[in-house]
mmCIF file of C-alpha atoms in Angstrom:
data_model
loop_
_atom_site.group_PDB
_atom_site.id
_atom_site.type_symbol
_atom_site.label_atom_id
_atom_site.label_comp_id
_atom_site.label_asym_id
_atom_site.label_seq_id
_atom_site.Cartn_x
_atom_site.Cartn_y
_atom_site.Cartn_z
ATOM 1 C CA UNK A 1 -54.546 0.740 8.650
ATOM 2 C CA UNK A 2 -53.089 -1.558 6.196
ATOM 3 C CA UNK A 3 -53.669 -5.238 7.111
ATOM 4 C CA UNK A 4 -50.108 -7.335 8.208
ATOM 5 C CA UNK A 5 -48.454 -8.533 5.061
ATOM 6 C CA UNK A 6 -46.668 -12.184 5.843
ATOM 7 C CA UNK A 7 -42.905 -11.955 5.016
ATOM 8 C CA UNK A 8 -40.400 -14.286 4.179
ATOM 9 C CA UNK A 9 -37.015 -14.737 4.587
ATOM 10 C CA UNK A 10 -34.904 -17.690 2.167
ATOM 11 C CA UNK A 11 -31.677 -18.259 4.017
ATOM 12 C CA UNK A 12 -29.449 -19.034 1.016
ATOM 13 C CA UNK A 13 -28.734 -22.222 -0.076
ATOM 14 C CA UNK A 14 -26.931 -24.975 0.814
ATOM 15 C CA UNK A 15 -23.324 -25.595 -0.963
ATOM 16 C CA UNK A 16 -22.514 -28.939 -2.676
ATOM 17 C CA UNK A 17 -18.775 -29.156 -1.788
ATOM 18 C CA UNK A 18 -16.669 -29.698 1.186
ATOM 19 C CA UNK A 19 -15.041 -27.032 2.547
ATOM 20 C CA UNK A 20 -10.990 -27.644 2.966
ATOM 21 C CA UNK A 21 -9.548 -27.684 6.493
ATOM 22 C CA UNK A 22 -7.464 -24.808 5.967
ATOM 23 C CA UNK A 23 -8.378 -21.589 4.929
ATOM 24 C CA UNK A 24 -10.924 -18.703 6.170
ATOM 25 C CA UNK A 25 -14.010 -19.208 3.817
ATOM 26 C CA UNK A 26 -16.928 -17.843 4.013
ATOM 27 C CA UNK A 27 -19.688 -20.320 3.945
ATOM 28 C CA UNK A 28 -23.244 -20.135 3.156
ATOM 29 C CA UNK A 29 -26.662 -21.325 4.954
ATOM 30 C CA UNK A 30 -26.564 -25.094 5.267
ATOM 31 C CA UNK A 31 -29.573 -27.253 4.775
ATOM 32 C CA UNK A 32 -31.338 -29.793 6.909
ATOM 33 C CA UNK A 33 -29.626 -33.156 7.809
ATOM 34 C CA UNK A 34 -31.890 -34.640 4.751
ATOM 35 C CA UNK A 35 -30.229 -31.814 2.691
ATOM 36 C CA UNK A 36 -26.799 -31.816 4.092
ATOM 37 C CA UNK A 37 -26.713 -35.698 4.907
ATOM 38 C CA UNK A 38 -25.190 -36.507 8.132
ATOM 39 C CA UNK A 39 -21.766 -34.832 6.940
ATOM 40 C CA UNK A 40 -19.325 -33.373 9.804
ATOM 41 C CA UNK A 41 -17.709 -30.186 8.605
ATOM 42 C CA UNK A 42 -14.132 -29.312 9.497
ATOM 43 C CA UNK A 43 -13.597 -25.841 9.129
ATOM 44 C CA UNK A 44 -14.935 -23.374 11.776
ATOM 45 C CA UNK A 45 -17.054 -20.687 9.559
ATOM 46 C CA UNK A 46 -19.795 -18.461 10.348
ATOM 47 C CA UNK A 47 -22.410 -18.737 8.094
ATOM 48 C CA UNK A 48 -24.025 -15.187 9.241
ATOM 49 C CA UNK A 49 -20.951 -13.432 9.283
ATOM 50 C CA UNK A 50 -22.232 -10.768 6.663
ATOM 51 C CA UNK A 51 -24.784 -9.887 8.739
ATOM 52 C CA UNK A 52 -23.540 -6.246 9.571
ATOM 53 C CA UNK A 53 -24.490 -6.771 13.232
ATOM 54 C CA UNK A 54 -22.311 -3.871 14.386
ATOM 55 C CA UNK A 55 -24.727 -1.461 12.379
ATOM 56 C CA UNK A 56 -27.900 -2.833 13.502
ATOM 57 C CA UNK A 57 -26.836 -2.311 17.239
ATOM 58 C CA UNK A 58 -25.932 1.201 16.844
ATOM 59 C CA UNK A 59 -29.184 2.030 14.911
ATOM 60 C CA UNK A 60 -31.499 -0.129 16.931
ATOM 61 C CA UNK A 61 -29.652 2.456 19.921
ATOM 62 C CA UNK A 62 -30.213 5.621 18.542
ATOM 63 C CA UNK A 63 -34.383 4.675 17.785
ATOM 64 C CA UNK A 64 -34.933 3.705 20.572
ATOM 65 C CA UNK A 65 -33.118 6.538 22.849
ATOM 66 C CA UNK A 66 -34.810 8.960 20.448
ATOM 67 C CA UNK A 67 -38.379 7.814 21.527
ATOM 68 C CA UNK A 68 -38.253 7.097 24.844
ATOM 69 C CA UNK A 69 -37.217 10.116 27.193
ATOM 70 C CA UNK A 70 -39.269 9.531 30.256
ATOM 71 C CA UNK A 71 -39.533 6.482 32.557
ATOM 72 C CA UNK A 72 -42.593 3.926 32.012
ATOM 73 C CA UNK A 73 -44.022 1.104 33.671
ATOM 74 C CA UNK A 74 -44.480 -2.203 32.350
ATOM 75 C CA UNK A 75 -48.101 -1.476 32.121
ATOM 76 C CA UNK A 76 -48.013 1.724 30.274
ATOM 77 C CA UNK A 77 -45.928 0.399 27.394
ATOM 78 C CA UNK A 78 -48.238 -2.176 26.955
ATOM 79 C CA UNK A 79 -50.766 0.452 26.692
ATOM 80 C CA UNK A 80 -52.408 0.190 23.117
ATOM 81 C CA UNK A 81 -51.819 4.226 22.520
ATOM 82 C CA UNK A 82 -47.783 3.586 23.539
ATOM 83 C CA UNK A 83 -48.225 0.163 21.185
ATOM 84 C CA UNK A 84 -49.835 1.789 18.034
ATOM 85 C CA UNK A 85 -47.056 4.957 18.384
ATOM 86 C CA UNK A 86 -44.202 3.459 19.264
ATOM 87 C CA UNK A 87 -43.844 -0.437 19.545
ATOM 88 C CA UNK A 88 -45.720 -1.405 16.195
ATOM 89 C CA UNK A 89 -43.669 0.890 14.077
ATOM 90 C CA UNK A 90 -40.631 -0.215 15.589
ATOM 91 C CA UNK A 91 -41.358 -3.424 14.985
ATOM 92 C CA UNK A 92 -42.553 -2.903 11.545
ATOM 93 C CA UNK A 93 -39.189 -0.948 11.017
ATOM 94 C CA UNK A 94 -36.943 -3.569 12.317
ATOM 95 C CA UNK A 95 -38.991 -6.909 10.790
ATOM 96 C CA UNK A 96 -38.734 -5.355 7.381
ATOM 97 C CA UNK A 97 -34.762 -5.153 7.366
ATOM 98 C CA UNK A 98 -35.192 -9.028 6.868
ATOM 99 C CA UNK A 99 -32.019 -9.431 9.104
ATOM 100 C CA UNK A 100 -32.093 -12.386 11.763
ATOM 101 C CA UNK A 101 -29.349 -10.756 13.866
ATOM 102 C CA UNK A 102 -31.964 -8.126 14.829
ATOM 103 C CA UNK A 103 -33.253 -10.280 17.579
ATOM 104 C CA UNK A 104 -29.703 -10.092 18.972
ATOM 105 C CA UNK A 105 -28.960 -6.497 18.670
ATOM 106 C CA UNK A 106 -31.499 -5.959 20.651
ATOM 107 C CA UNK A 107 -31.023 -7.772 23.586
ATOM 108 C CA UNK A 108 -27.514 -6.580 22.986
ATOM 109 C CA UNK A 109 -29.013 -3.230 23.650
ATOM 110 C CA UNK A 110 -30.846 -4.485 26.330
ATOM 111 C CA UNK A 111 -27.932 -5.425 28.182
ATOM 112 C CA UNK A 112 -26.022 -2.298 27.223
ATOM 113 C CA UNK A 113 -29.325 -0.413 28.846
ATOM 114 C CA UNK A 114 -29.070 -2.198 31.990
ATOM 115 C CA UNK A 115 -25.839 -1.640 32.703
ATOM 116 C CA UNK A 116 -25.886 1.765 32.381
ATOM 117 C CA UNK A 117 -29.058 1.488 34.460
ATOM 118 C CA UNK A 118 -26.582 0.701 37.158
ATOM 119 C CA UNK A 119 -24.223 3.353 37.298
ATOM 120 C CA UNK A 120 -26.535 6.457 35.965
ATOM 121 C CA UNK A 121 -28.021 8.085 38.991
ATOM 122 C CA UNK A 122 -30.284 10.705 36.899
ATOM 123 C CA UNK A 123 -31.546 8.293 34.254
ATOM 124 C CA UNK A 124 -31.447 4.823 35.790
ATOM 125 C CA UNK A 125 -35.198 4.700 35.561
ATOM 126 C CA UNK A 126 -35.296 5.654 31.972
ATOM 127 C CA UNK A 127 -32.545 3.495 31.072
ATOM 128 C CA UNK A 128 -34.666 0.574 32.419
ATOM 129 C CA UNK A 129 -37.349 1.490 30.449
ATOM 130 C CA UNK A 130 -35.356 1.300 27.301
ATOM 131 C CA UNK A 131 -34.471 -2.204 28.174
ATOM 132 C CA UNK A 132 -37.609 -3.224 28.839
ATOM 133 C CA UNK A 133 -38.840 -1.890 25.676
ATOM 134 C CA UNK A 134 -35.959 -3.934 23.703
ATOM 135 C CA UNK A 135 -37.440 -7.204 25.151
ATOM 136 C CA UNK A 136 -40.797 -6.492 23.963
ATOM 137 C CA UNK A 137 -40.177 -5.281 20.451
ATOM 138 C CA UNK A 138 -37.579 -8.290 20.468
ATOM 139 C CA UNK A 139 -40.420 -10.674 21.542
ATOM 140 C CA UNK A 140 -43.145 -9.025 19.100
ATOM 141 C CA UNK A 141 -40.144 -9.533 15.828
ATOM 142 C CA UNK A 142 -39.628 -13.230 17.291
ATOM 143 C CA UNK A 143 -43.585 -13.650 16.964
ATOM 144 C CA UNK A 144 -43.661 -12.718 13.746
ATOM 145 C CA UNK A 145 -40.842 -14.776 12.639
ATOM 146 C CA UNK A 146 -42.544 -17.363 14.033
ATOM 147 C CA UNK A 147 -46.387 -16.613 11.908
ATOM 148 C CA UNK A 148 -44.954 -15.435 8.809
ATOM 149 C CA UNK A 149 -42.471 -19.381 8.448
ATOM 150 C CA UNK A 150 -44.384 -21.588 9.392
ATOM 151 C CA UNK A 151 -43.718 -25.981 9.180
ATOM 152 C CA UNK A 152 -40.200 -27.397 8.927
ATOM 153 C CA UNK A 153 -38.637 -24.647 6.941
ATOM 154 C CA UNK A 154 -39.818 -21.604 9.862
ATOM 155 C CA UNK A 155 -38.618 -24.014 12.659
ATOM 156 C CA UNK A 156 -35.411 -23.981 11.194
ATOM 157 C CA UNK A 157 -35.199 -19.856 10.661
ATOM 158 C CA UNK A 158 -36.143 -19.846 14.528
ATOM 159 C CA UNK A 159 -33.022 -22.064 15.186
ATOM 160 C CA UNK A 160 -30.959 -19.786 13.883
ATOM 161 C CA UNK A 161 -32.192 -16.477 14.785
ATOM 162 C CA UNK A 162 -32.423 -18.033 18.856
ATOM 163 C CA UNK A 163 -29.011 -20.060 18.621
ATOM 164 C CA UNK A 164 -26.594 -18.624 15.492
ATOM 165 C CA UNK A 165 -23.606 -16.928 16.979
ATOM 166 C CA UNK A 166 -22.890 -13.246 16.437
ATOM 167 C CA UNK A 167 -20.504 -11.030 17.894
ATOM 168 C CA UNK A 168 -20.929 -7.150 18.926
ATOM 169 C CA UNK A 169 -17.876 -5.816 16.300
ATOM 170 C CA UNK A 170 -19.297 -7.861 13.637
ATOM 171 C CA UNK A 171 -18.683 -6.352 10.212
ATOM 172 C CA UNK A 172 -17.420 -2.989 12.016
ATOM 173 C CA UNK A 173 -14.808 -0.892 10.479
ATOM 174 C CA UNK A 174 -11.203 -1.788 10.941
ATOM 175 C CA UNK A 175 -10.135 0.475 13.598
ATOM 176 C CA UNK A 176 -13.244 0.217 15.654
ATOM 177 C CA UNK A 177 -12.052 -3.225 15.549
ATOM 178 C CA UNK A 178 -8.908 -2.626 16.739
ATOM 179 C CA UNK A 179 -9.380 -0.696 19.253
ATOM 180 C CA UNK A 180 -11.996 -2.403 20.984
ATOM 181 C CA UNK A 181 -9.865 -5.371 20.916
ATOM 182 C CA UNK A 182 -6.718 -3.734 22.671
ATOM 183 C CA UNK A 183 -9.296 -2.316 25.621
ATOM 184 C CA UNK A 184 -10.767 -5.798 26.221
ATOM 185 C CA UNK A 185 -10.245 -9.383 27.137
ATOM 186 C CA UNK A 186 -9.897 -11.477 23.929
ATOM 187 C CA UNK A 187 -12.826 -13.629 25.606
ATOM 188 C CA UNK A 188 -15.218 -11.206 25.750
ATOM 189 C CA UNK A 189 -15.079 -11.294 21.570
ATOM 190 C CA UNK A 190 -16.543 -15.310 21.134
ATOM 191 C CA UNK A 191 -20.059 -15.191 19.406
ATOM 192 C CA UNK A 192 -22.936 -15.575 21.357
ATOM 193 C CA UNK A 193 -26.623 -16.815 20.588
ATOM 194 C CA UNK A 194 -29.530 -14.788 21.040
ATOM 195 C CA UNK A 195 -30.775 -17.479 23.824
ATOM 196 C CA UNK A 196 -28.187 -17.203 25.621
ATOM 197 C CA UNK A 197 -28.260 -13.349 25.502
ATOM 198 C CA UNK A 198 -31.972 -13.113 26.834
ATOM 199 C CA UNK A 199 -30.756 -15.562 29.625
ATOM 200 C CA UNK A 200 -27.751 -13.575 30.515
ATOM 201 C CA UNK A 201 -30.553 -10.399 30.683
ATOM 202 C CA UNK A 202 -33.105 -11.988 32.743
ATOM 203 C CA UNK A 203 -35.289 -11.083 29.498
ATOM 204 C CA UNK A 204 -38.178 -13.285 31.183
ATOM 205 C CA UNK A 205 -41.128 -12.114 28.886
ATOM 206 C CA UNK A 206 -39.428 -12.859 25.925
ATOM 207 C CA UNK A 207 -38.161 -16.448 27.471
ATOM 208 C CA UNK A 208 -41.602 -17.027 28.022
ATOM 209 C CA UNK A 209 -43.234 -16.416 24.765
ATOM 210 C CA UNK A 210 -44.705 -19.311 22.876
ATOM 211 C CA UNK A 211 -42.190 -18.863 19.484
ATOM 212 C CA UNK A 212 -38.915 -19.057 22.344
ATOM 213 C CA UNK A 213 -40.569 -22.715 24.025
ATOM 214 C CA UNK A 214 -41.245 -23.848 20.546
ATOM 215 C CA UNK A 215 -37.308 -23.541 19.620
ATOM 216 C CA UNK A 216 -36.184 -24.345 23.093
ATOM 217 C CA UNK A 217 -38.198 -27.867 22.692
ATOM 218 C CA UNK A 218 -37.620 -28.967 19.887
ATOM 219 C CA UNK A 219 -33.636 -28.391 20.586
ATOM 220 C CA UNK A 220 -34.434 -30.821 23.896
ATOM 221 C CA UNK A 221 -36.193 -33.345 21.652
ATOM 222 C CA UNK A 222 -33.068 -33.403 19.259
ATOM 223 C CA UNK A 223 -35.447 -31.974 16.501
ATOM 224 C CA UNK A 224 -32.795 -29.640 16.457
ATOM 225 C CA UNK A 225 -29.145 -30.141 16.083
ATOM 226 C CA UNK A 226 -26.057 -27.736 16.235
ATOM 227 C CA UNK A 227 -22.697 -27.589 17.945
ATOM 228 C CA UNK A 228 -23.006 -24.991 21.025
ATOM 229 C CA UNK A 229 -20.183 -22.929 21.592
ATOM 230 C CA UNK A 230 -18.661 -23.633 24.580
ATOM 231 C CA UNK A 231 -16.262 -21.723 26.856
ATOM 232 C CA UNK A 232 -13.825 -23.876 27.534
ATOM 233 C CA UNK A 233 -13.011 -27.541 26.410
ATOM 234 C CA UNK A 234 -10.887 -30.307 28.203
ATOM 235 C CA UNK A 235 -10.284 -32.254 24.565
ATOM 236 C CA UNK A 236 -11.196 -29.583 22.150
ATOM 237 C CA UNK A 237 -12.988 -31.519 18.976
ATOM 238 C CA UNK A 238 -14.031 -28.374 17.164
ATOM 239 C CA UNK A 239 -13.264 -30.563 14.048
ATOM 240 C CA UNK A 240 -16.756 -31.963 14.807
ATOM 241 C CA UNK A 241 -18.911 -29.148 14.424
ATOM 242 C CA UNK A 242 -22.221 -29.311 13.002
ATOM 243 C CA UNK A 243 -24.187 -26.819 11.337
ATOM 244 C CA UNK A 244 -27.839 -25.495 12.391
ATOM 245 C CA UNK A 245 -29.844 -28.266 10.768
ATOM 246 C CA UNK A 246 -32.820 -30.630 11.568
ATOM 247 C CA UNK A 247 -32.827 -34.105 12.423
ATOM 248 C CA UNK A 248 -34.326 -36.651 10.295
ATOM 249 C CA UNK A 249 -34.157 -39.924 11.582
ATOM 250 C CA UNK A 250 -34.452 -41.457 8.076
ATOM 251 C CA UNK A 251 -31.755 -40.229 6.871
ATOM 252 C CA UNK A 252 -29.561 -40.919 9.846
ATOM 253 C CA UNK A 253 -27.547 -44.036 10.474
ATOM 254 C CA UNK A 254 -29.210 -46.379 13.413
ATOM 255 C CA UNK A 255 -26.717 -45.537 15.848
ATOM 256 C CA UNK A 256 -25.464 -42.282 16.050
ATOM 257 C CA UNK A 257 -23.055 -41.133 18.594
ATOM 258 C CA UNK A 258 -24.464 -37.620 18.007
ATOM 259 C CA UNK A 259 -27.913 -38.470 19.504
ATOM 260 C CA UNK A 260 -26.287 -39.237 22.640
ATOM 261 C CA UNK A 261 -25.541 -35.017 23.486
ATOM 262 C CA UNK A 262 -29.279 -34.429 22.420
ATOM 263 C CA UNK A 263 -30.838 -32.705 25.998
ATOM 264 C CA UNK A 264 -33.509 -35.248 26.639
ATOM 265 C CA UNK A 265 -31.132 -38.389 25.768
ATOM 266 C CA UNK A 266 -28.282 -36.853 27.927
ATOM 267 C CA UNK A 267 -30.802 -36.416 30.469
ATOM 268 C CA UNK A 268 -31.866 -40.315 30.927
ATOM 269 C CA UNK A 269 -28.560 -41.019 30.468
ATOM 270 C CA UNK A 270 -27.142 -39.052 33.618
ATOM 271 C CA UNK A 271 -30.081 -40.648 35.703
ATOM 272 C CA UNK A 272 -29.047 -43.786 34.628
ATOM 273 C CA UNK A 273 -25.543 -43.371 35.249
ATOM 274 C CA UNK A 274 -26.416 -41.821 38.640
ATOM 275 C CA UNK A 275 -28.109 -45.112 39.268
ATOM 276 C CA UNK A 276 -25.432 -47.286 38.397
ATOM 277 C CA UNK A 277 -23.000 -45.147 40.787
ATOM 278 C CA UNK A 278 -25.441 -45.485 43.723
ATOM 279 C CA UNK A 279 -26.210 -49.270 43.179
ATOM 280 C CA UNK A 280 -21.740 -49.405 42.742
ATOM 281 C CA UNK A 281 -22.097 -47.562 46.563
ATOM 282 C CA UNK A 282 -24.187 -49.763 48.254
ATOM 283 C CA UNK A 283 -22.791 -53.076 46.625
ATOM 284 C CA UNK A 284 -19.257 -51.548 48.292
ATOM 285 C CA UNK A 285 -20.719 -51.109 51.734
ATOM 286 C CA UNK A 286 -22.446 -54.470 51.828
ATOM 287 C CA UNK A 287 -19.382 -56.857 51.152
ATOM 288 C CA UNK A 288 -16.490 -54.395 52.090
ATOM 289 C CA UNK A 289 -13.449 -56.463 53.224
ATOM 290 C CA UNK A 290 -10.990 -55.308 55.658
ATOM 291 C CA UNK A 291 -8.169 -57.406 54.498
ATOM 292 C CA UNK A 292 -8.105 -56.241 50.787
ATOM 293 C CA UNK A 293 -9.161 -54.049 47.792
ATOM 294 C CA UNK A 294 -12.124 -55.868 46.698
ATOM 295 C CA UNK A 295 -13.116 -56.299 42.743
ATOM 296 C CA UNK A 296 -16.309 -54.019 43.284
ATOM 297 C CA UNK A 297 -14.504 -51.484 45.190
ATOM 298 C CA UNK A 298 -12.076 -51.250 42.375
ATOM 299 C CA UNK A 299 -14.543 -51.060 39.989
ATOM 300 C CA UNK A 300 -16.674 -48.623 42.124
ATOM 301 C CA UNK A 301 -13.390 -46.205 42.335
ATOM 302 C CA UNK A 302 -12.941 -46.300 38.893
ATOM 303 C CA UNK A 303 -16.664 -45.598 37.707
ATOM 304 C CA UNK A 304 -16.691 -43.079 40.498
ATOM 305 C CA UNK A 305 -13.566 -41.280 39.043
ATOM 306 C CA UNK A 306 -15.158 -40.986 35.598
ATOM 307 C CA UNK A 307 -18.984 -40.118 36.810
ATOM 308 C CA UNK A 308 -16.781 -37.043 38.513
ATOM 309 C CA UNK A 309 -14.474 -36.208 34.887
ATOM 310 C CA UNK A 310 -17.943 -35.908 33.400
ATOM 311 C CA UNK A 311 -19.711 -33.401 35.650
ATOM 312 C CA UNK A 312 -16.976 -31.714 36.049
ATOM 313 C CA UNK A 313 -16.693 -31.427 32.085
ATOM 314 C CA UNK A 314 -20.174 -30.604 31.969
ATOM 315 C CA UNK A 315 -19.697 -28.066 34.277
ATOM 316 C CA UNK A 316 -17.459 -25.931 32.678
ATOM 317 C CA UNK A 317 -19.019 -26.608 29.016
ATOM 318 C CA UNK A 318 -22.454 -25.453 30.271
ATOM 319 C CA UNK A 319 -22.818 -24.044 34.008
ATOM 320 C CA UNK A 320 -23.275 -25.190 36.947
#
């Protein structure tokens, strides 16, 4: 058998100008922060968007239907005879399209398997298999990614295969379009990341590979930057978005307001705050008057009120 050829995949390059406010453009891959600079973009475009994710979905469906007909454990697919028929040549298939939706179109299908796991009385076991074998090929293809771009440049194709936004209908024909958009809720149609995908699946095997902690970390670090797409916003500042990029601290101003939403400095900050609130608490209850409003009770009732705006923000940006 022919030995693994490494593979790579140049995102395009970055663009010199700045894009206009106004206007649907589409916009090509942009750099690192040492590339880009520490510019702030105002117009919402999808560098991906001619991906044709739509295609992918549909053809990553009908493979994988095709070759698996019976149920099987997690043990058997792992077996080398199911890996050498069936996994590796799926993977090879898929890897060589040079696409970095793929990783999402197949924990679309993964999803799409388990629900119909859920309803299908005669073939819930086999649709469970099929989503099980999405993960894995989807974890093997991540892997690979992963070996074949390697140093600054691979950590930054890992960024955005785990956390570029894609949409099911992407790049589908006009009326498929259409009509999938008059059967369903106009929020069900905002992009999603493959992380958040494999989160939404319970896809724990590919969650726990080494390439998925390597991205996951270095977007807690603030290695990473990007703008998540969030649900809902109380001020919406989508004028601030920031492309998939990496952070140089060189080339970054000393203080940057953008540091403070990086996972690990948002972090100390909330214990800190926290902190501050409980120190506020007990300062109240150890010189509380009975005659009056007291200067640290005021100020406790007003810290307290904006300690609560923020989690409360936070929670409908991210979760609970």
């Amino acid at each position: 058998m022919a030995a693994h050829t490494r593979r790579h995949i140049t995102l395009p390059p970055p663009t010199d100008e700045r894009r206009p406010l106004l206007g649907r453009q589409r916009s090509n891959y942009h750099g690192s922060a040492e590339e880009t600079g520490d510019q702030v973009y105002s117009c919402m475009s999808n560098p991906h968007s001619h991906l044709p994710v739509y295609t992918n979905i549909h053809r990553i469906r009908r493979d994988i239907i095709s070759v698996v007909e019976d149920y099987l454990s997690l043990e058997q697919l792992r077996d080398v005879r199911i890996n050498v028929t069936v996994i590796r040549p799926l993977v090879d298939k898929f890897y060589e399209l040079e696409d970095i939706s793929i990783i999402y179109c197949l924990l679309v299908n993964r999803a799409q398997f388990l629900v119909e796991e859920g309803y299908s009385g005669t073939r819930h076991n086999v649709n469970w298999t099929r989503a099980t074998l999405c993960e894995l090929i989807a974890t093997r293809i991540l892997r690979r990614f992963g070996e074949d771009h390697d140093g600054p440049d691979g950590l930054l194709l890992l960024a955005h295969v785990l956390v570029a936004g894609f949409e099911p209908f992407q790049n589908a024909p006009e009326h498929i379009r259409k009509e999938a958009e008059a059967k369903t809720s106009w929020t069900l149609h905002r992009t999603l990341p493959s992380l958040e995908v494999a989160i939404l699946t319970e896809s724990k095997h590919f969650l726990s590979s080494s390439t998925c902690h390597y991205v996951v970390s270095a977007i807690y670090d603030g290695r990473v930057i990007y703008t998540p797409s969030t649900f809902w916003d109380i001020i919406p500042d989508h004028y601030k978005l920031k492309p998939i990029s990496l952070y140089d601290p060189r080339e970054s101003p000393l203080l940057n307001q953008y540091r403070l939403i990086v996972p690990r400095n948002r972090n100390i900050l909330e214990q800190i705050q926290f902190a501050i609130l409980l120190t506020l608490y007990v300062g109240v209850m150890l010189v509380r008057e009975k005659e009056g409003v007291t200067g640290l009770e005021a100020a406790f009732a007003i810290y307290a009120f904006g300690w609560g705006l923020d989690q409360f923000a936070t929670i409908l940006a991210h979760g609970w």
